[in-house]
Short mmCIF file of C-alpha atoms and ligand atoms in Angstrom, two decimals:
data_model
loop_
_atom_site.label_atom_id
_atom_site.label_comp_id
_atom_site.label_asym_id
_atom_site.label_seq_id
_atom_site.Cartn_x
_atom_site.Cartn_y
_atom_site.Cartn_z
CA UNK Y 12 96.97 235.51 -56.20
CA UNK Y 13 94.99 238.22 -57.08
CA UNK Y 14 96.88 241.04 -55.10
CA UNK Y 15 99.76 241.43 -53.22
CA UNK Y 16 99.57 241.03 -49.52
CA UNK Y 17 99.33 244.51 -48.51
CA UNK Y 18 100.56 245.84 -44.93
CA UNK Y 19 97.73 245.22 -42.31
CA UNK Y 20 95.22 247.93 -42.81
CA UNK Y 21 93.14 246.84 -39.83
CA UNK Y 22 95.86 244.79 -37.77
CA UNK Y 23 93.94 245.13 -34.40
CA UNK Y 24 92.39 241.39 -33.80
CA UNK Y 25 93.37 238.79 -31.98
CA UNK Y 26 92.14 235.12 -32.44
CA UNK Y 27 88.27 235.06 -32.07
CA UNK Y 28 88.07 238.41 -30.35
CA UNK Y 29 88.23 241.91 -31.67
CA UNK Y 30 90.41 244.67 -30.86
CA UNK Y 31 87.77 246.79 -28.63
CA UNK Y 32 87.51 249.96 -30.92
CA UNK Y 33 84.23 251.31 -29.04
CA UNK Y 34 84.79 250.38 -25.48
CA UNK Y 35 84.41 247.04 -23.37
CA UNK Y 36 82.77 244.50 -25.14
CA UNK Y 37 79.04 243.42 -23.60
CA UNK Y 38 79.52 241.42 -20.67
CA UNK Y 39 77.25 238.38 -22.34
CA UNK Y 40 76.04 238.16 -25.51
CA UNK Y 41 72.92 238.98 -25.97
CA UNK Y 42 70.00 236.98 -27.86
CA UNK Y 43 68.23 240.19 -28.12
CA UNK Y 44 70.63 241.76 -30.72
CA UNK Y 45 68.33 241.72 -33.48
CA UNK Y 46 65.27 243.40 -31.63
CA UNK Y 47 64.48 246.81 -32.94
CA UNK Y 48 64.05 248.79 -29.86
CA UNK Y 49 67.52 248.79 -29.00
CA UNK Y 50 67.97 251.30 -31.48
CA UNK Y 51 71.25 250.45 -33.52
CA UNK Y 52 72.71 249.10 -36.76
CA UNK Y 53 75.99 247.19 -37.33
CA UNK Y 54 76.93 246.11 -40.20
CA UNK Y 55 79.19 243.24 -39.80
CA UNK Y 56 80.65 241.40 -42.97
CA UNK Y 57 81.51 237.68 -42.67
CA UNK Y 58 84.87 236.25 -45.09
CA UNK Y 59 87.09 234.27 -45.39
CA UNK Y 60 88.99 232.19 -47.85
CA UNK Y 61 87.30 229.03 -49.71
CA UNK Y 62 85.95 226.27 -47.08
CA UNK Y 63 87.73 227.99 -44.10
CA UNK Y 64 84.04 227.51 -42.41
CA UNK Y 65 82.16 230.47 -43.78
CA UNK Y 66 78.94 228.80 -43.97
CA UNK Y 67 79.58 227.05 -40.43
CA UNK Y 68 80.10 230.27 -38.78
CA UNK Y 69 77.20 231.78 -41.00
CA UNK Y 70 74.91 228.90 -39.46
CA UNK Y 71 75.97 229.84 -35.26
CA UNK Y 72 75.11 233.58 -36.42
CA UNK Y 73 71.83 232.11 -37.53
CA UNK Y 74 71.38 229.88 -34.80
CA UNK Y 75 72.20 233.13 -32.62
CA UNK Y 76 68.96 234.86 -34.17
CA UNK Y 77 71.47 237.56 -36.54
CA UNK Y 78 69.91 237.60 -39.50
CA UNK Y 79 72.28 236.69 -42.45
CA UNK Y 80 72.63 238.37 -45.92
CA UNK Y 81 73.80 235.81 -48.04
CA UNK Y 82 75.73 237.03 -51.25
CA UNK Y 83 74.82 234.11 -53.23
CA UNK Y 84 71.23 235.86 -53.90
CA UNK Y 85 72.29 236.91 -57.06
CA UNK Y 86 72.09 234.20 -59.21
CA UNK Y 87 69.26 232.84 -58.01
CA UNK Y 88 66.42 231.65 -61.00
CA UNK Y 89 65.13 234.71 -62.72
CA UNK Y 90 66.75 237.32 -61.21
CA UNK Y 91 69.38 239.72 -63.08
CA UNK Y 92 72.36 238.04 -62.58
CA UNK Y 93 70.83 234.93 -63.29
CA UNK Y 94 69.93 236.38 -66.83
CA UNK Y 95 73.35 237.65 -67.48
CA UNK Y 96 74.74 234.28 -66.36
CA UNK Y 97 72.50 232.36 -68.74
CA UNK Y 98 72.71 235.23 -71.43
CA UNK Y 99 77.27 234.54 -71.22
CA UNK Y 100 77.40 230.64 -71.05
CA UNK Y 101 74.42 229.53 -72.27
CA UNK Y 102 71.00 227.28 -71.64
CA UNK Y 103 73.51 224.37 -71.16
CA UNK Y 104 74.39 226.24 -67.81
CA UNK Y 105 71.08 225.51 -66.65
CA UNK Y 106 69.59 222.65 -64.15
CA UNK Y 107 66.13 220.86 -64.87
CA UNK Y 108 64.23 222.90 -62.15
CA UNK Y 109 66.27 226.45 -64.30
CA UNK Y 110 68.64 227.14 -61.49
CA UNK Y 111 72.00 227.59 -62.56
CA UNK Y 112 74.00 224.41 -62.02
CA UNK Y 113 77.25 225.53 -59.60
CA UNK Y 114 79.19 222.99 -59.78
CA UNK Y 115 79.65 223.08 -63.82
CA UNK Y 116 79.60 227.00 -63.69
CA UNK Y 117 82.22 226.54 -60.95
CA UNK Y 118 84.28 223.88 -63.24
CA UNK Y 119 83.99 226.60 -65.91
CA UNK Y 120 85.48 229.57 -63.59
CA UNK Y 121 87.59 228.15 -61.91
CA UNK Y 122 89.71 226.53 -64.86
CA UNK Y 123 89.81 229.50 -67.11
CA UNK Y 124 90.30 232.45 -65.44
CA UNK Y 125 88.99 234.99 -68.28
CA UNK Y 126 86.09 233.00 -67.77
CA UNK Y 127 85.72 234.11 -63.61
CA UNK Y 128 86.78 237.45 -64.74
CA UNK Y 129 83.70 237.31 -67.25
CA UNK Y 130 81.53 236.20 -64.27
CA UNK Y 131 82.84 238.43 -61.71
CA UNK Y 132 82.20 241.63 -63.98
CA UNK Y 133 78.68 240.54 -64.79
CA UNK Y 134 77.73 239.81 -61.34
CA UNK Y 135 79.84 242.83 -59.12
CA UNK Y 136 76.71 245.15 -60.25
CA UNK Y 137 73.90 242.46 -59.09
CA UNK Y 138 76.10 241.02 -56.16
CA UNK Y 139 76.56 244.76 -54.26
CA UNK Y 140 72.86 245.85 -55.64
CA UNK Y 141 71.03 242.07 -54.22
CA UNK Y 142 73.10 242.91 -50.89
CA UNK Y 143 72.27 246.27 -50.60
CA UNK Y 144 68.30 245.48 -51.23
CA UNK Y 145 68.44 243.06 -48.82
CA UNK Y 146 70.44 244.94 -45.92
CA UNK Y 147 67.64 247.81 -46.70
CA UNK Y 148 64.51 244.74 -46.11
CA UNK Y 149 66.11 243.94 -42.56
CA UNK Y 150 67.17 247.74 -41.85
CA UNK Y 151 63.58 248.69 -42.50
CA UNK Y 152 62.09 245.51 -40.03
CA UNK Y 153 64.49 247.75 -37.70
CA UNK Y 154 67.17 244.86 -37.40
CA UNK Y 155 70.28 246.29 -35.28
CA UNK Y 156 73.08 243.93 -36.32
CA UNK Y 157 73.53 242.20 -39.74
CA UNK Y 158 76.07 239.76 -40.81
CA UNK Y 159 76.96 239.64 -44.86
CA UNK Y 160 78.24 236.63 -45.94
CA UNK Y 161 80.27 237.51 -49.00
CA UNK Y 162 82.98 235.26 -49.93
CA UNK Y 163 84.77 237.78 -51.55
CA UNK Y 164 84.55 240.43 -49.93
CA UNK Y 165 87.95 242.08 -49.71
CA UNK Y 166 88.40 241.30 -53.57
CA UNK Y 167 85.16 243.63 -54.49
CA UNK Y 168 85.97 246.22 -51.63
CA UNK Y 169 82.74 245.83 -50.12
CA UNK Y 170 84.94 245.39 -46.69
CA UNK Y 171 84.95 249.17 -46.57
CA UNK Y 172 80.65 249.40 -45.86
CA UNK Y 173 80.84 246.52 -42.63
CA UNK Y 174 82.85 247.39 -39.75
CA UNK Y 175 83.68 244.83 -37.75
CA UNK Y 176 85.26 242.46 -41.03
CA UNK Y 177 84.92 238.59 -39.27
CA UNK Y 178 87.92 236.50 -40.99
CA UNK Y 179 87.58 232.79 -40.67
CA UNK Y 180 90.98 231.35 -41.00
CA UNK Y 181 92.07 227.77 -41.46
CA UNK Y 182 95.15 226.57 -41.75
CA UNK Y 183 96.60 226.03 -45.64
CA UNK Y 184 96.74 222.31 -44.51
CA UNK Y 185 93.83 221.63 -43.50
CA UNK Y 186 91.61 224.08 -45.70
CA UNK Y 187 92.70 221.97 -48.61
CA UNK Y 188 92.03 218.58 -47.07
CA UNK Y 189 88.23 220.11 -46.21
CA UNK Y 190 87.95 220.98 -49.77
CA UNK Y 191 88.98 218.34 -51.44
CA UNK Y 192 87.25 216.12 -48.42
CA UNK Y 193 83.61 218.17 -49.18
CA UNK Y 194 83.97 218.93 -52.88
CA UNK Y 195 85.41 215.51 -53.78
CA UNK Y 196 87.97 217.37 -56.00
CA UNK Y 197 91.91 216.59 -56.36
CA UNK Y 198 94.91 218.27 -55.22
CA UNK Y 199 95.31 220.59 -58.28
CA UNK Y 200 91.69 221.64 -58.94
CA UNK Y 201 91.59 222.55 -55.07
CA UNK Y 202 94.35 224.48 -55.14
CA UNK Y 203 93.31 226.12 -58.07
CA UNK Y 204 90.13 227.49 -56.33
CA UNK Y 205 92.46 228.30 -53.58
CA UNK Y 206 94.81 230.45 -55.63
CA UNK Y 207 91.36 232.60 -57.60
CA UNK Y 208 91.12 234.52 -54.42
CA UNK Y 209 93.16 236.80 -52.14
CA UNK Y 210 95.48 234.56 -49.90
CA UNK Y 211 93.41 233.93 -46.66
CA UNK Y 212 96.72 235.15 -44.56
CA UNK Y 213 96.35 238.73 -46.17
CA UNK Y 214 92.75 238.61 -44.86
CA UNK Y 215 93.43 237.65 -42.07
CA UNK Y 216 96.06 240.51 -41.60
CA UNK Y 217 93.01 242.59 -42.72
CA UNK Y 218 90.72 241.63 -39.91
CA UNK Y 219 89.05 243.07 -37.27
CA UNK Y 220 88.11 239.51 -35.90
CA UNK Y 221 89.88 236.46 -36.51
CA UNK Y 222 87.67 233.07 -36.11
CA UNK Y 223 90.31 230.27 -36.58
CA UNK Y 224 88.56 227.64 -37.98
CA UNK Y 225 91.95 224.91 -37.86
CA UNK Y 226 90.30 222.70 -34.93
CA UNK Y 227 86.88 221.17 -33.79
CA UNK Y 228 83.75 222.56 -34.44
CA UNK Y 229 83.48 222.99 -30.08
CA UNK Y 230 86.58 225.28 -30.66
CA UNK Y 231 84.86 227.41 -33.32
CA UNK Y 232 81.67 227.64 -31.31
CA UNK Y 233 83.26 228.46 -28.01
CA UNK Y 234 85.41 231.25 -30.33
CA UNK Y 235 81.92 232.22 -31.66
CA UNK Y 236 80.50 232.78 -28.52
CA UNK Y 237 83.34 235.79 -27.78
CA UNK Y 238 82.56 236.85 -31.45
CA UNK Y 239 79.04 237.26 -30.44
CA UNK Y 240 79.76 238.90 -27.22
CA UNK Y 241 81.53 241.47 -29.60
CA UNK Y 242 79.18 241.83 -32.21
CA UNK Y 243 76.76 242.98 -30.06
CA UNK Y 244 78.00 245.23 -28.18
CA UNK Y 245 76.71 248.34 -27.58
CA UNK Y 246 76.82 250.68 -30.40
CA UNK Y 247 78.60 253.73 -31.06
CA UNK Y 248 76.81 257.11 -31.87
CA UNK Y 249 77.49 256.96 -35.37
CA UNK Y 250 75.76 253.32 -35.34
CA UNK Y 251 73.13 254.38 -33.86
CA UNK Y 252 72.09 257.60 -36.06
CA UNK Y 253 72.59 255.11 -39.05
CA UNK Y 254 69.58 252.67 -37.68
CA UNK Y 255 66.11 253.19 -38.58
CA UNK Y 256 64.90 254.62 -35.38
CA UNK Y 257 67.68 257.06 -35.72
CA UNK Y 258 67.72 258.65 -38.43
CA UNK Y 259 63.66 258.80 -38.14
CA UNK Y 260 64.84 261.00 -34.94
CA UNK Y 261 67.12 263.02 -37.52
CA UNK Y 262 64.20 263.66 -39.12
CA UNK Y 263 61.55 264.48 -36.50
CA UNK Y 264 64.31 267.01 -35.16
CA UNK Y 265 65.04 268.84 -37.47
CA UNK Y 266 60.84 268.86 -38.63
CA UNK Y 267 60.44 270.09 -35.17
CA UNK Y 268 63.47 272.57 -35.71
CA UNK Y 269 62.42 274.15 -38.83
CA UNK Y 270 58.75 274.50 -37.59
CA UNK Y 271 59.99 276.25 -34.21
CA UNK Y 272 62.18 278.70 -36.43
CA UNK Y 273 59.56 279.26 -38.88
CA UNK Y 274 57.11 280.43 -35.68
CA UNK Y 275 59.67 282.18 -34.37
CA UNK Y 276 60.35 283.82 -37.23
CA UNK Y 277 56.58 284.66 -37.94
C1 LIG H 313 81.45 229.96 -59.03
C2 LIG H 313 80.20 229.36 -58.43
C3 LIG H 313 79.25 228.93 -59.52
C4 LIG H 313 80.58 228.15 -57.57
O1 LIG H 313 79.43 227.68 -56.92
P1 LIG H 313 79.53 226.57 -55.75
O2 LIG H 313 78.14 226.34 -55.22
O3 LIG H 313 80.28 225.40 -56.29
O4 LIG H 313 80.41 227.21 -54.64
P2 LIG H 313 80.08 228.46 -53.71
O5 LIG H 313 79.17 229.43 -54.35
O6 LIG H 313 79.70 227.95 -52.36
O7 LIG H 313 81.47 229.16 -53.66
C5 LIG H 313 82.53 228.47 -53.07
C6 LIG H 313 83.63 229.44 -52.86
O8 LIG H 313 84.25 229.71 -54.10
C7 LIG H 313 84.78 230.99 -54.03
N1 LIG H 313 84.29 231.78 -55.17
C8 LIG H 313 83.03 231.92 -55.62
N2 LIG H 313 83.00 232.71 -56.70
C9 LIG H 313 84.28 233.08 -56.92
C10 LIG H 313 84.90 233.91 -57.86
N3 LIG H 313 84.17 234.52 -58.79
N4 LIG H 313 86.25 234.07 -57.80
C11 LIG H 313 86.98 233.47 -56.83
N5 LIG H 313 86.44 232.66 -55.91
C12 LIG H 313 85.11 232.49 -55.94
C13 LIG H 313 84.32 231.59 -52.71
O9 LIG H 313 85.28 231.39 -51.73
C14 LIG H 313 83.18 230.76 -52.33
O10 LIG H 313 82.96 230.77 -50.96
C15 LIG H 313 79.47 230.39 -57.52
O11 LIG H 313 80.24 230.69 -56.40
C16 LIG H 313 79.15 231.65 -58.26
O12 LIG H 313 78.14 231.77 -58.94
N6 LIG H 313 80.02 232.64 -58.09
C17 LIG H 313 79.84 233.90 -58.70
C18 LIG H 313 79.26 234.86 -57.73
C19 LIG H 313 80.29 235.29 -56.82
O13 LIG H 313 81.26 235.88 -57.25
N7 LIG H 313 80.04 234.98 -55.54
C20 LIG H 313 80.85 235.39 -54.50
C21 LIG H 313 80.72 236.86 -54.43
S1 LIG H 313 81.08 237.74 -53.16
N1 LIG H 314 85.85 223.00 -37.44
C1 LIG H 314 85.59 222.11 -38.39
N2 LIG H 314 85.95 220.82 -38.23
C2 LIG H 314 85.75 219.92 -39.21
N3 LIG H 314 85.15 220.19 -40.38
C3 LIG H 314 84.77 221.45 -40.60
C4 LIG H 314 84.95 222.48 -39.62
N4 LIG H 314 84.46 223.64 -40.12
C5 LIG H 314 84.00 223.35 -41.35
N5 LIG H 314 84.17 222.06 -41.65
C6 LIG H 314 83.83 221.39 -42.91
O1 LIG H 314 84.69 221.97 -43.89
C7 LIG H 314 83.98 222.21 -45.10
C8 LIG H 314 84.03 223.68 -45.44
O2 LIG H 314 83.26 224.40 -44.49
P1 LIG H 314 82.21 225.49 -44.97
O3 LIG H 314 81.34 224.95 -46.05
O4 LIG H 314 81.56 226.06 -43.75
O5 LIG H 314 83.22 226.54 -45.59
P2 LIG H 314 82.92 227.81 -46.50
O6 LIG H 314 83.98 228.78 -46.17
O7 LIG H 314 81.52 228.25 -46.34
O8 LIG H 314 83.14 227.19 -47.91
P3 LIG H 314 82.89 227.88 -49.36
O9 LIG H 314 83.61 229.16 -49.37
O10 LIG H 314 83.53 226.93 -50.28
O11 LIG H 314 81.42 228.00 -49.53
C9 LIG H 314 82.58 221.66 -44.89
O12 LIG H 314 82.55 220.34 -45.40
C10 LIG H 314 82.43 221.67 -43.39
O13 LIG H 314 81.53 220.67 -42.95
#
């Protein structure tokens, strides 16, 4: 393991439902949530351990019309990290089309461990920069609630910019059986990939929302649906100065404030 599990910083969730921080959740969710004139911005970032259901959950946030900031935008074709990629292991990284083939990078990373540390330095800079660029794109459309996907997200401390941190948990059981099940991998290499990240229980003690992924996809989605109901609830002040249309009021205020005091002053 990476770290040590650390006492529970957050410590406030319960299974698919958040500790209410700011007040009653809404009473239904609301397919609205993404609609700029509501005036608000939540950040919410999406984790969890290696095929606990990330991209499952990611797809009923989707399907939910939140838009999703996917940290895998990084390393796509010609971008930075893409270069750096190529520049460390090589053209023989490379697919036909020039994307970077994943499953031998992730052969590579996940068997020699300098090797992911290699990867993870030259792609912390591009992974928080791609995210940030494209957190600004939807803040500047006026979107009021974002999900980031970021795998690891507690292991480059980007869990301290989203509040509320979604955790999907499986358990150890049957998150191996998935991965060996989707990735057509053995015991030891899944296990490996299990053991490059921060145990799943620590984030989950971490968590402001727990999803538990263990059962049938109907159990996630009726979980989801509480998720959502939190999610997008209404905001607190300090969301709401942090949207677009508010800090654009910041800025008209204090405009109108300085022109007032300058007349007055006159
Ligand atoms: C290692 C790569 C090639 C594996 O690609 P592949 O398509 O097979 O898997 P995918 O990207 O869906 O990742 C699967 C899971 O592996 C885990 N994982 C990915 N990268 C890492 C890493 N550097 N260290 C530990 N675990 C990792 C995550 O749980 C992720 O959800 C790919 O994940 C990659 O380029 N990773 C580097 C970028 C990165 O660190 N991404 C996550 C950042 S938040
Ligand atoms: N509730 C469920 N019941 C059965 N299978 C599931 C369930 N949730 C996810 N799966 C399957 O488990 C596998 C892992 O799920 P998913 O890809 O969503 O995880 P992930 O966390 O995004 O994985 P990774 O971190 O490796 O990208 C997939 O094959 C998916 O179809």
């Amino acid at each position: 393991r990476l770290r040590d599990p650390a006492p529970a910083r957050r410590g406030r969730q319960t299974r698919g439902v958040a500790a209410p921080r700011r007040g009653p959740p809404a009473s239904a969710p609301r397919a609205d949530a993404t609609r700029p004139r509501d005036l608000k911005m939540r950040l919410v970032g999406l984790t969890g351990g290696i095929a606990s259901g990330k991209s499952t959950v990611s797809g009923l946030f989707k399907s939910a019309g939140v838009p999703v900031v996917d940290a895998d935008v990084v390393a796509r074709k010609g971008t930075g990290g893409w270069k750096k990629i190529v520049k460390a292991f090589g053209n023989g990284i490379l697919l036909e089309n020039g994307e970077i083939d994943r499953a031998q990078l992730g052969q590579i990373v996940f068997s020699d461990p300098e090797k992911r540390k290699l990867l993870n330095r030259l792609l912390a800079p591009h992974i928080s920069c791609g995210i940030f660029w494209e957190i600004l794109k939807l803040w500047v459309k006026g979107c009021l609630v974002i999900v980031v996907d970021i795998p690891l997200l507690f292991e480059t401390k980007m869990d301290r910019w989203t509040d509320p941190v979604v955790v999907v948990w499986v358990d150890p059981k049957t998150q191996i059986e998935r991965l060996m099940s989707r990735d057509g991998c053995g015991q030891e290499q899944a296990q490996s990939r299990i053991d490059a990240q921060l145990a799943l229980d620590w984030k989950k003690s971490e968590a402001d929302i727990v999803i538990d992924n263990s059962g049938s996809l109907d159990d996630t989605k009726e979980q989801f649906q509480e998720v959502l109901k939190q999610v997008s609830a209404p905001l607190t002040w300090k969301e709401r100065m942090m949207s677009r249309d508010g800090l654009l009021s910041i800025v008209v205020c204090t405009a109108a404030g300085v022109l007032l005091a300058q007349k007055n002053l006159l």
